[in-house]
Short mmCIF file of C-alpha atoms and ligand atoms in Angstrom, two decimals:
data_model
loop_
_atom_site.label_atom_id
_atom_site.label_comp_id
_atom_site.label_asym_id
_atom_site.label_seq_id
_atom_site.Cartn_x
_atom_site.Cartn_y
_atom_site.Cartn_z
CA MET H 134 36.05 -32.06 -15.95
CA ALA H 135 32.58 -32.89 -15.84
CA LYS H 136 31.77 -35.04 -13.08
CA HIS H 137 28.58 -37.01 -12.21
CA ILE H 138 27.25 -35.46 -8.68
CA THR H 139 25.54 -37.53 -6.00
CA TYR H 140 24.86 -34.68 -3.58
CA LYS H 141 20.73 -34.88 -3.51
CA LEU H 142 19.15 -31.76 -3.72
CA THR H 143 16.03 -30.88 -1.70
CA ALA H 144 13.69 -27.39 -1.23
CA LYS H 145 16.01 -27.81 2.63
CA ASN H 146 19.45 -28.16 1.47
CA TYR H 147 18.87 -26.08 -2.24
CA TYR H 148 21.30 -22.78 -0.87
CA SER H 149 23.69 -24.95 1.46
CA PRO H 150 26.91 -24.30 1.19
CA GLU H 151 27.29 -27.98 0.13
CA ALA H 152 25.10 -27.61 -2.51
CA ASN H 153 26.76 -24.49 -3.60
CA GLN H 154 29.94 -26.27 -3.87
CA ALA H 155 28.94 -28.98 -5.64
CA TYR H 156 26.19 -26.60 -8.22
CA MET H 157 26.49 -24.08 -10.58
CA SER H 158 23.60 -21.89 -10.27
CA VAL H 159 22.64 -18.87 -12.28
CA SER H 160 23.21 -16.68 -9.14
CA GLN H 161 26.55 -18.28 -8.16
CA PHE H 162 27.56 -17.51 -11.85
CA LYS H 163 26.66 -13.96 -11.45
CA ASP H 164 28.35 -13.41 -8.42
CA PHE H 165 31.32 -14.73 -10.22
CA LEU H 166 31.09 -12.09 -12.83
CA ASN H 167 30.42 -8.87 -10.30
CA CYS H 168 33.37 -10.09 -8.29
CA GLU H 169 35.53 -13.73 -8.06
CA ALA H 170 36.69 -12.97 -4.65
CA GLN H 171 33.38 -12.16 -3.27
CA ALA H 172 32.06 -15.02 -5.26
CA MET H 173 34.01 -18.02 -3.60
CA ALA H 174 33.70 -16.36 -0.15
CA LYS H 175 30.41 -17.01 -0.53
CA ILE H 176 30.92 -19.83 -1.28
CA ASN H 177 33.49 -20.90 1.25
CA GLY H 178 31.39 -19.64 4.26
CA ASP H 179 33.35 -16.20 4.54
CA TYR H 180 30.80 -13.93 3.64
CA GLU H 181 27.59 -13.65 3.59
CA GLN H 182 25.82 -10.75 1.09
CA PRO H 183 23.73 -8.39 4.20
CA MET H 184 19.45 -9.02 4.48
CA THR H 185 18.01 -4.88 3.21
CA THR H 186 14.41 -4.17 4.18
CA ALA H 187 14.11 -3.98 -0.06
CA LEU H 188 15.71 -8.04 -0.12
CA LEU H 189 13.67 -8.83 2.73
CA VAL H 190 9.89 -6.87 0.77
CA GLY H 191 11.27 -9.14 -2.27
CA SER H 192 11.39 -12.39 -0.67
CA TYR H 193 7.70 -11.64 1.55
CA VAL H 194 6.05 -11.50 -2.47
CA ASP H 195 8.23 -14.36 -3.17
CA ALA H 196 7.17 -16.46 0.36
CA HIS H 197 3.22 -15.42 -1.30
CA PHE H 198 3.67 -16.38 -4.37
CA GLU H 199 5.11 -19.85 -3.35
CA GLY H 200 2.91 -20.43 -0.72
CA THR H 201 5.33 -20.55 2.40
CA LEU H 202 4.41 -16.88 3.90
CA ASP H 203 3.17 -18.23 7.43
CA VAL H 204 7.01 -20.08 7.10
CA PHE H 205 8.03 -16.88 6.15
CA LYS H 206 6.43 -14.31 8.56
CA ALA H 207 7.57 -17.19 11.78
CA GLN H 208 11.16 -16.58 10.89
CA HIS H 209 11.72 -12.87 10.23
CA PRO H 210 9.80 -11.29 13.41
CA GLU H 211 11.62 -8.21 12.41
CA ILE H 212 8.73 -7.57 9.47
CA PHE H 213 6.26 -7.02 12.75
CA LYS H 214 5.98 -3.88 15.34
CA ARG H 215 5.57 -4.14 19.10
CA ASP H 216 1.79 -4.54 18.83
CA GLY H 217 1.82 -7.51 16.38
CA ALA H 218 0.86 -5.35 13.56
CA LEU H 219 3.22 -5.34 10.49
CA ARG H 220 5.57 -2.69 9.89
CA SER H 221 4.68 -0.57 6.95
CA ASP H 222 7.02 -1.83 4.21
CA TYR H 223 5.05 -5.49 4.41
CA GLU H 224 1.75 -3.77 4.50
CA HIS H 225 2.87 -2.21 1.31
CA ALA H 226 4.31 -6.17 0.53
CA ASP H 227 0.49 -6.87 1.09
CA GLU H 228 -1.00 -3.94 -1.37
CA ILE H 229 1.59 -4.90 -4.19
CA ILE H 230 0.24 -8.94 -3.83
CA LYS H 231 -3.31 -7.74 -3.84
CA ARG H 232 -2.55 -5.55 -6.89
CA VAL H 233 -0.78 -8.10 -8.97
CA GLU H 234 -3.65 -10.69 -7.66
CA ALA H 235 -6.34 -7.93 -9.58
CA ASP H 236 -4.66 -8.97 -13.20
CA LYS H 237 -5.83 -11.85 -14.91
CA LEU H 238 -2.86 -12.21 -16.79
CA PHE H 239 -0.70 -12.00 -14.67
CA ILE H 240 -2.08 -14.55 -12.04
CA LYS H 241 -2.70 -17.29 -15.03
CA TYR H 242 1.57 -16.82 -15.61
CA MET H 243 1.88 -17.22 -12.05
CA SER H 244 -0.26 -20.10 -11.52
CA GLY H 245 1.85 -22.85 -12.44
CA GLU H 246 3.69 -25.47 -10.06
CA LYS H 247 5.82 -23.74 -7.39
CA GLN H 248 10.11 -23.82 -6.70
CA LYS H 249 10.21 -27.14 -8.87
CA ILE H 250 13.86 -27.73 -8.42
CA PHE H 251 16.02 -28.98 -11.95
CA THR H 252 19.71 -30.12 -12.18
CA ALA H 253 21.61 -30.91 -15.70
CA GLU H 254 25.09 -31.25 -16.64
CA LEU H 255 25.91 -28.17 -18.63
CA PHE H 256 29.16 -26.03 -19.63
CA GLY H 257 31.05 -28.68 -17.68
CA ALA H 258 29.30 -27.95 -14.27
CA SER H 259 26.77 -29.35 -12.39
CA TRP H 260 24.15 -26.57 -12.50
CA LYS H 261 21.13 -26.37 -9.85
CA ILE H 262 17.62 -24.70 -10.99
CA LYS H 263 14.37 -24.11 -8.98
CA ILE H 264 11.56 -22.41 -11.14
CA ASP H 265 9.58 -19.91 -9.44
CA SER H 266 6.05 -21.29 -11.80
CA LEU H 267 5.96 -23.99 -14.24
CA LEU H 268 3.02 -23.77 -16.53
CA PRO H 269 2.56 -26.95 -18.71
CA ASP H 270 4.79 -24.51 -21.45
CA LYS H 271 6.07 -21.80 -19.83
CA ILE H 272 8.99 -21.18 -17.28
CA VAL H 273 8.26 -17.84 -15.01
CA ASP H 274 10.17 -16.06 -12.59
CA LEU H 275 8.96 -13.79 -10.03
CA LYS H 276 10.90 -10.21 -10.05
CA CYS H 277 9.97 -7.46 -7.30
CA MET H 278 11.52 -4.86 -8.27
CA ARG H 279 12.16 -0.77 -7.27
CA SER H 280 10.95 0.18 -10.80
CA LEU H 281 10.96 -1.11 -14.25
CA GLU H 282 12.57 1.54 -15.84
CA PRO H 283 15.58 1.01 -17.98
CA VAL H 284 19.47 1.21 -15.80
CA MET H 285 21.98 2.57 -17.12
CA GLY H 286 20.75 2.74 -20.95
CA VAL H 287 19.20 -0.72 -20.61
CA SER H 288 16.24 -2.77 -19.73
CA PHE H 289 16.77 -3.66 -16.18
CA ILE H 290 16.23 -7.12 -17.90
CA ARG H 291 19.61 -6.94 -18.99
CA HIS H 292 21.14 -4.59 -16.09
CA TRP H 293 20.36 -7.60 -14.05
CA LYS H 294 21.05 -10.57 -16.37
CA TYR H 295 17.51 -11.97 -16.11
CA ASP H 296 17.89 -12.78 -19.64
CA ILE H 297 21.30 -15.13 -18.92
CA GLN H 298 19.40 -17.04 -15.90
CA LEU H 299 15.78 -17.98 -17.90
CA ALA H 300 18.20 -18.96 -20.62
CA ILE H 301 20.04 -21.18 -18.06
CA TYR H 302 16.65 -22.33 -16.59
CA GLN H 303 15.27 -22.92 -20.70
CA GLU H 304 18.20 -24.87 -21.06
CA ILE H 305 18.88 -26.91 -18.14
CA TYR H 306 15.13 -27.65 -17.78
CA TYR H 307 15.39 -28.95 -21.83
CA LEU H 308 18.55 -31.48 -20.59
CA ALA H 309 16.50 -32.05 -17.42
CA THR H 310 13.12 -33.63 -19.42
CA GLY H 311 13.74 -33.20 -23.05
CA LYS H 312 11.25 -29.88 -22.93
CA ARG H 313 12.06 -26.53 -24.52
CA PHE H 314 9.35 -24.09 -23.53
CA GLU H 315 9.13 -20.23 -23.77
CA THR H 316 10.28 -18.06 -21.06
CA PHE H 317 8.83 -15.06 -18.92
CA ILE H 318 9.29 -12.98 -16.03
CA ALA H 319 6.14 -11.55 -14.04
CA ALA H 320 7.73 -8.32 -12.88
CA CYS H 321 5.85 -6.26 -9.94
CA THR H 322 7.12 -3.22 -8.31
CA LYS H 323 7.63 -1.54 -5.39
CA GLU H 324 6.75 1.72 -6.65
CA ALA H 325 3.69 3.91 -4.01
CA VAL H 326 1.64 2.74 -6.87
CA PRO H 327 3.10 -0.83 -7.87
CA ASN H 328 3.36 -1.83 -11.77
CA LEU H 329 3.15 -5.09 -13.14
CA GLU H 330 4.08 -6.36 -16.14
CA ILE H 331 4.57 -10.27 -17.68
CA ILE H 332 7.53 -9.79 -19.69
CA ARG H 333 8.92 -12.54 -22.92
CA ILE H 334 12.47 -12.92 -23.29
CA PRO H 335 12.88 -13.70 -26.87
CA GLN H 336 14.23 -17.23 -28.51
CA TRP H 337 17.46 -14.70 -30.50
CA ARG H 338 18.15 -13.30 -26.62
CA LEU H 339 17.92 -16.75 -24.89
CA ASP H 340 20.44 -18.35 -27.56
CA GLU H 341 22.52 -15.28 -27.48
CA CYS H 342 22.64 -15.11 -23.33
CA LEU H 343 23.55 -19.12 -23.46
CA GLU H 344 26.54 -18.83 -25.96
CA GLU H 345 28.00 -16.29 -23.59
CA THR H 346 27.45 -18.30 -20.59
CA ARG H 347 29.40 -21.01 -22.44
CA LYS H 348 32.05 -18.84 -23.44
CA GLN H 349 32.71 -17.78 -19.84
CA MET H 350 32.70 -20.75 -17.99
CA PRO H 351 35.85 -22.56 -18.21
CA HIS H 352 37.56 -19.82 -16.65
CA ILE H 353 34.52 -19.59 -13.71
CA LEU H 354 35.10 -23.37 -13.21
CA ALA H 355 39.04 -22.81 -13.19
CA VAL H 356 38.25 -20.35 -10.43
CA LYS H 357 36.26 -22.22 -8.49
CA ASN H 358 37.97 -25.24 -8.85
CA LYS H 359 41.21 -22.96 -7.34
CA ASN H 360 43.10 -23.62 -10.82
CA TYR H 361 43.42 -20.57 -11.16
CA PRO H 362 43.17 -17.12 -8.38
CA ALA H 363 39.59 -15.41 -8.11
CA CYS H 364 40.48 -11.81 -8.95
CA ARG H 365 39.38 -8.79 -6.58
CA CYS H 366 36.99 -6.15 -8.15
CA SER H 367 38.47 -4.16 -5.41
CA VAL H 368 35.26 -1.73 -5.12
CA CYS H 369 32.65 -4.49 -4.04
CA GLU H 370 31.75 -5.02 0.00
CA TYR H 371 33.57 -7.85 0.07
CA CYS H 372 36.89 -6.35 -1.31
CA ARG H 373 35.99 -3.25 0.81
CA GLN H 374 35.76 -5.33 3.76
CA THR H 375 39.27 -7.29 3.32
CA LYS H 376 41.12 -4.50 1.44
CA LYS H 377 44.87 -4.15 2.22
CA LEU H 378 46.72 -1.82 0.60
CA THR H 379 49.87 -2.24 -1.10
CA GLU H 380 50.81 0.66 -3.42
CA PRO H 381 49.45 3.64 -4.88
CA ILE H 382 46.67 3.04 -7.71
CA ASP H 383 46.85 5.10 -10.70
CA PHE H 384 44.15 8.19 -10.33
CA GLU H 385 42.24 6.83 -13.32
CA ASP H 386 41.74 4.00 -11.59
CA VAL H 387 40.01 4.74 -9.13
CA GLY H 388 36.34 3.98 -8.21
CA PHE H 389 36.39 1.11 -11.74
CA LYS H 390 35.78 -2.13 -11.08
CA ASN H 391 39.46 -3.94 -11.16
CA GLU H 392 39.18 -6.21 -14.48
CA GLU H 393 42.46 -7.55 -14.81
CA VAL H 394 41.62 -11.10 -16.04
ZN1 ZN E 473 35.16 -7.40 -4.66
#
Protein backbone atom coordinates (compact mmCIF):
# COMPACT_ATOMS: atom_id res chain seq x y z
CA MET A 1 0.00 0.00 0.00
CA ALA A 2 1.14 3.55 -0.66
CA LYS A 3 2.21 5.29 2.49
CA HIS A 4 3.12 8.88 3.02
CA ILE A 5 6.88 9.46 3.07
CA THR A 6 8.27 12.05 5.45
CA TYR A 7 11.90 11.50 4.46
CA LYS A 8 13.13 14.81 3.00
CA LEU A 9 15.23 14.35 -0.14
CA THR A 10 18.16 16.65 -0.90
CA ALA A 11 21.05 16.58 -3.38
CA LYS A 12 23.22 15.24 -0.52
CA ASN A 13 21.07 12.33 0.68
CA TYR A 14 19.48 11.46 -2.69
CA TYR A 15 21.55 8.26 -3.11
CA SER A 16 21.68 7.35 0.62
CA PRO A 17 20.54 3.89 1.81
CA GLU A 18 17.71 5.58 3.76
CA ALA A 19 16.46 7.31 0.60
CA ASN A 20 16.66 4.04 -1.35
CA GLN A 21 14.66 2.25 1.33
CA ALA A 22 12.02 4.99 1.50
CA TYR A 23 11.73 5.57 -2.26
CA MET A 24 11.57 3.61 -5.48
CA SER A 25 13.84 5.00 -8.19
CA VAL A 26 14.22 4.06 -11.83
CA SER A 27 17.64 2.50 -11.21
CA GLN A 28 16.24 0.49 -8.30
CA PHE A 29 13.31 -0.63 -10.45
CA LYS A 30 15.75 -1.74 -13.17
CA ASP A 31 17.86 -3.52 -10.51
CA PHE A 32 14.79 -5.55 -9.52
CA LEU A 33 14.17 -6.51 -13.16
CA ASN A 34 17.81 -7.65 -13.54
CA CYS A 35 18.19 -9.55 -10.26
CA GLU A 36 15.94 -9.28 -7.20
CA ALA A 37 18.61 -10.69 -4.85
CA GLN A 38 21.16 -8.09 -6.01
CA ALA A 39 18.57 -5.28 -5.81
CA MET A 40 17.78 -6.22 -2.18
CA ALA A 41 21.49 -6.53 -1.30
CA LYS A 42 22.03 -2.99 -2.64
CA ILE A 43 19.09 -1.62 -0.63
CA ASN A 44 20.34 -3.38 2.53
CA GLY A 45 23.87 -2.04 2.00
CA ASP A 46 25.32 -5.56 1.45
CA TYR A 47 26.45 -4.97 -2.12
CA GLU A 48 27.82 -2.03 -4.07
CA GLN A 49 28.29 -2.00 -7.85
CA PRO A 50 32.07 -1.86 -8.48
CA MET A 51 33.28 1.40 -10.07
CA THR A 52 34.92 1.02 -13.49
CA THR A 53 36.81 3.52 -15.64
CA ALA A 54 33.97 3.45 -18.20
CA LEU A 55 31.44 4.40 -15.48
CA LEU A 56 33.76 7.06 -14.09
CA VAL A 57 34.22 8.66 -17.54
CA GLY A 58 30.41 8.87 -17.78
CA SER A 59 30.26 10.47 -14.32
CA TYR A 60 32.98 12.95 -15.36
CA VAL A 61 30.87 14.10 -18.34
CA ASP A 62 27.74 14.23 -16.12
CA ALA A 63 29.61 16.32 -13.54
CA HIS A 64 30.69 18.79 -16.22
CA PHE A 65 27.12 19.40 -17.35
CA GLU A 66 25.96 19.57 -13.73
CA GLY A 67 28.54 22.30 -13.14
CA THR A 68 30.22 20.23 -10.40
CA LEU A 69 33.38 19.08 -12.18
CA ASP A 70 35.65 20.75 -9.58
CA VAL A 71 34.00 18.80 -6.77
CA PHE A 72 34.18 15.61 -8.85
CA LYS A 73 37.91 16.10 -9.46
CA ALA A 74 38.52 16.69 -5.75
CA GLN A 75 36.60 13.50 -4.88
CA HIS A 76 38.37 11.33 -7.48
CA PRO A 77 42.17 11.66 -7.23
CA GLU A 78 42.42 8.40 -9.23
CA ILE A 79 41.63 10.29 -12.46
CA PHE A 80 45.01 12.09 -12.25
CA LYS A 81 48.52 10.87 -13.06
CA ARG A 82 51.39 11.39 -10.60
CA ASP A 83 52.43 14.59 -12.37
CA GLY A 84 48.94 16.02 -11.76
CA ALA A 85 47.79 15.76 -15.40
CA LEU A 86 44.52 13.99 -16.23
CA ARG A 87 44.75 10.31 -17.20
CA SER A 88 44.14 9.74 -20.91
CA ASP A 89 40.55 8.43 -20.38
CA TYR A 90 39.60 11.75 -18.77
CA GLU A 91 41.53 13.83 -21.30
CA HIS A 92 39.33 12.05 -23.82
CA ALA A 93 36.26 12.90 -21.68
CA ASP A 94 37.27 16.57 -22.08
CA GLU A 95 37.34 16.04 -25.85
CA ILE A 96 33.86 14.49 -25.79
CA ILE A 97 32.61 17.53 -23.84
CA LYS A 98 34.28 19.91 -26.31
CA ARG A 99 32.71 18.02 -29.24
CA VAL A 100 29.13 18.14 -27.93
CA GLU A 101 29.49 21.74 -26.76
CA ALA A 102 30.32 22.70 -30.34
CA ASP A 103 26.83 21.51 -31.34
CA LYS A 104 24.06 24.10 -31.00
CA LEU A 105 21.16 21.62 -30.71
CA PHE A 106 22.96 19.51 -28.10
CA ILE A 107 23.74 22.57 -25.99
CA LYS A 108 20.17 23.84 -26.33
CA TYR A 109 18.80 20.57 -24.93
CA MET A 110 21.41 20.53 -22.14
CA SER A 111 20.74 24.16 -21.15
CA GLY A 112 17.88 23.46 -18.72
CA GLU A 113 17.86 23.49 -14.92
CA LYS A 114 20.22 20.79 -13.68
CA GLN A 115 19.60 17.79 -11.38
CA LYS A 116 16.11 18.82 -10.31
CA ILE A 117 14.61 16.36 -7.81
CA PHE A 118 10.89 15.46 -7.82
CA THR A 119 8.86 12.90 -5.88
CA ALA A 120 5.35 11.49 -6.27
CA GLU A 121 3.23 8.44 -5.46
CA LEU A 122 2.80 5.99 -8.34
CA PHE A 123 1.78 2.30 -8.51
CA GLY A 124 1.83 1.92 -4.71
CA ALA A 125 5.28 3.43 -4.14
CA SER A 126 6.87 6.81 -3.47
CA TRP A 127 9.21 7.51 -6.38
CA LYS A 128 12.20 9.85 -6.56
CA ILE A 129 13.57 11.20 -9.82
CA LYS A 130 16.44 13.55 -10.67
CA ILE A 131 16.25 15.30 -14.06
CA ASP A 132 19.56 16.10 -15.82
CA SER A 133 18.23 19.06 -17.85
CA LEU A 134 14.74 20.47 -17.25
CA LEU A 135 13.64 22.95 -19.95
CA PRO A 136 10.39 24.99 -19.88
CA ASP A 137 8.72 22.26 -22.01
CA LYS A 138 11.12 19.30 -22.12
CA ILE A 139 12.73 16.65 -19.92
CA VAL A 140 16.25 15.70 -21.08
CA ASP A 141 18.51 12.93 -19.79
CA LEU A 142 22.22 12.85 -20.66
CA LYS A 143 23.80 9.50 -21.60
CA CYS A 144 27.47 9.00 -22.37
CA MET A 145 27.59 5.63 -24.14
CA ARG A 146 30.23 3.27 -25.54
CA SER A 147 28.46 3.64 -28.91
CA LEU A 148 24.99 4.35 -30.28
CA GLU A 149 24.80 1.01 -32.08
CA PRO A 150 21.94 -1.42 -31.37
CA VAL A 151 22.58 -3.96 -28.58
CA MET A 152 21.47 -7.56 -29.24
CA GLY A 153 19.28 -6.44 -32.13
CA VAL A 154 17.45 -3.59 -30.38
CA SER A 155 18.13 0.12 -30.00
CA PHE A 156 20.38 0.90 -27.03
CA ILE A 157 17.47 2.93 -25.62
CA ARG A 158 15.31 -0.18 -25.34
CA HIS A 159 18.19 -2.45 -24.29
CA TRP A 160 19.21 -0.24 -21.34
CA LYS A 161 15.55 0.63 -20.59
CA TYR A 162 16.13 4.37 -21.00
CA ASP A 163 12.59 4.55 -22.44
CA ILE A 164 11.23 3.20 -19.14
CA GLN A 165 13.35 5.75 -17.28
CA LEU A 166 11.87 8.65 -19.25
CA ALA A 167 8.32 7.25 -18.97
CA ILE A 168 8.69 7.35 -15.17
CA TYR A 169 10.30 10.81 -15.30
CA GLN A 170 7.44 12.17 -17.40
CA GLU A 171 4.77 10.69 -15.12
CA ILE A 172 6.39 11.66 -11.79
CA TYR A 173 7.00 15.19 -13.09
CA TYR A 174 3.37 15.34 -14.21
CA LEU A 175 2.10 14.09 -10.82
CA ALA A 176 4.35 16.58 -9.01
CA THR A 177 3.61 19.66 -11.15
CA GLY A 178 0.56 18.97 -13.35
CA LYS A 179 2.68 19.51 -16.49
CA ARG A 180 3.36 16.77 -19.04
CA PHE A 181 6.54 17.33 -21.05
CA GLU A 182 8.13 15.65 -24.08
CA THR A 183 11.19 13.57 -23.19
CA PHE A 184 14.59 13.24 -24.83
CA ILE A 185 17.95 11.50 -24.48
CA ALA A 186 21.01 13.69 -25.18
CA ALA A 187 23.48 10.95 -26.14
CA CYS A 188 27.22 11.15 -26.73
CA THR A 189 29.79 8.38 -27.12
CA LYS A 190 33.22 7.54 -25.75
CA GLU A 191 34.45 6.49 -29.21
CA ALA A 192 37.76 7.93 -30.48
CA VAL A 193 35.62 10.15 -32.71
CA PRO A 194 32.62 10.82 -30.45
CA ASN A 195 29.10 10.44 -31.82
CA LEU A 196 26.16 12.55 -30.62
CA GLU A 197 22.36 12.64 -31.06
CA ILE A 198 19.27 14.13 -29.48
CA ILE A 199 16.74 11.27 -29.36
CA ARG A 200 12.99 11.71 -28.85
CA ILE A 201 11.03 8.98 -27.03
CA PRO A 202 7.52 9.10 -28.60
CA GLN A 203 4.45 9.27 -26.36
CA TRP A 204 3.14 5.87 -27.51
CA ARG A 205 6.35 4.22 -26.26
CA LEU A 206 6.27 6.15 -22.96
CA ASP A 207 2.66 4.97 -22.46
CA GLU A 208 3.67 1.38 -23.24
CA CYS A 209 6.60 1.55 -20.78
CA LEU A 210 4.42 3.00 -18.02
CA GLU A 211 1.90 0.17 -18.51
CA GLU A 212 4.69 -2.45 -18.27
CA THR A 213 5.95 -0.78 -15.09
CA ARG A 214 2.45 -0.77 -13.60
CA LYS A 215 2.17 -4.54 -14.14
CA GLN A 216 5.59 -5.26 -12.61
CA MET A 217 5.30 -3.08 -9.52
CA PRO A 218 3.08 -5.26 -7.26
CA HIS A 219 5.60 -8.12 -7.37
CA ILE A 220 8.61 -5.79 -6.96
CA LEU A 221 7.01 -4.07 -3.95
CA ALA A 222 6.15 -7.45 -2.40
CA VAL A 223 9.84 -8.41 -2.65
CA LYS A 224 11.06 -5.00 -1.43
CA ASN A 225 8.68 -5.14 1.56
CA LYS A 226 9.90 -8.71 2.29
CA ASN A 227 6.47 -10.23 1.72
CA TYR A 228 7.91 -12.40 -1.04
CA PRO A 229 11.37 -13.99 -1.32
CA ALA A 230 13.87 -12.33 -3.67
CA CYS A 231 14.75 -14.52 -6.66
CA ARG A 232 18.46 -15.05 -7.35
CA CYS A 233 19.30 -14.68 -11.05
CA SER A 234 22.35 -16.94 -10.41
CA VAL A 235 24.57 -15.24 -13.05
CA CYS A 236 25.14 -11.60 -11.92
CA GLU A 237 28.19 -10.53 -9.94
CA TYR A 238 26.33 -10.50 -6.61
CA CYS A 239 24.90 -13.99 -7.19
CA ARG A 240 28.33 -15.30 -8.26
CA GLN A 241 29.93 -13.81 -5.11
CA THR A 242 27.37 -15.38 -2.79
CA LYS A 243 26.60 -18.63 -4.62
CA LYS A 244 26.44 -21.92 -2.70
CA LEU A 245 25.91 -25.01 -4.83
CA THR A 246 23.27 -27.35 -3.45
CA GLU A 247 22.59 -29.68 -6.36
CA PRO A 248 23.52 -30.12 -10.02
CA ILE A 249 21.56 -28.09 -12.57
CA ASP A 250 20.26 -29.26 -15.95
CA PHE A 251 22.74 -28.86 -18.82
CA GLU A 252 20.29 -26.74 -20.79
CA ASP A 253 19.93 -24.19 -17.93
CA VAL A 254 23.62 -23.38 -17.51
CA GLY A 255 24.56 -19.69 -17.98
CA PHE A 256 20.94 -18.55 -18.31
CA LYS A 257 19.30 -16.20 -15.84
CA ASN A 258 17.05 -17.95 -13.37
CA GLU A 259 13.57 -16.52 -14.20
CA GLU A 260 11.42 -18.67 -11.88
CA VAL A 261 9.13 -15.87 -10.74
ZN1 LIG B 1 21.82 -12.13 -9.50
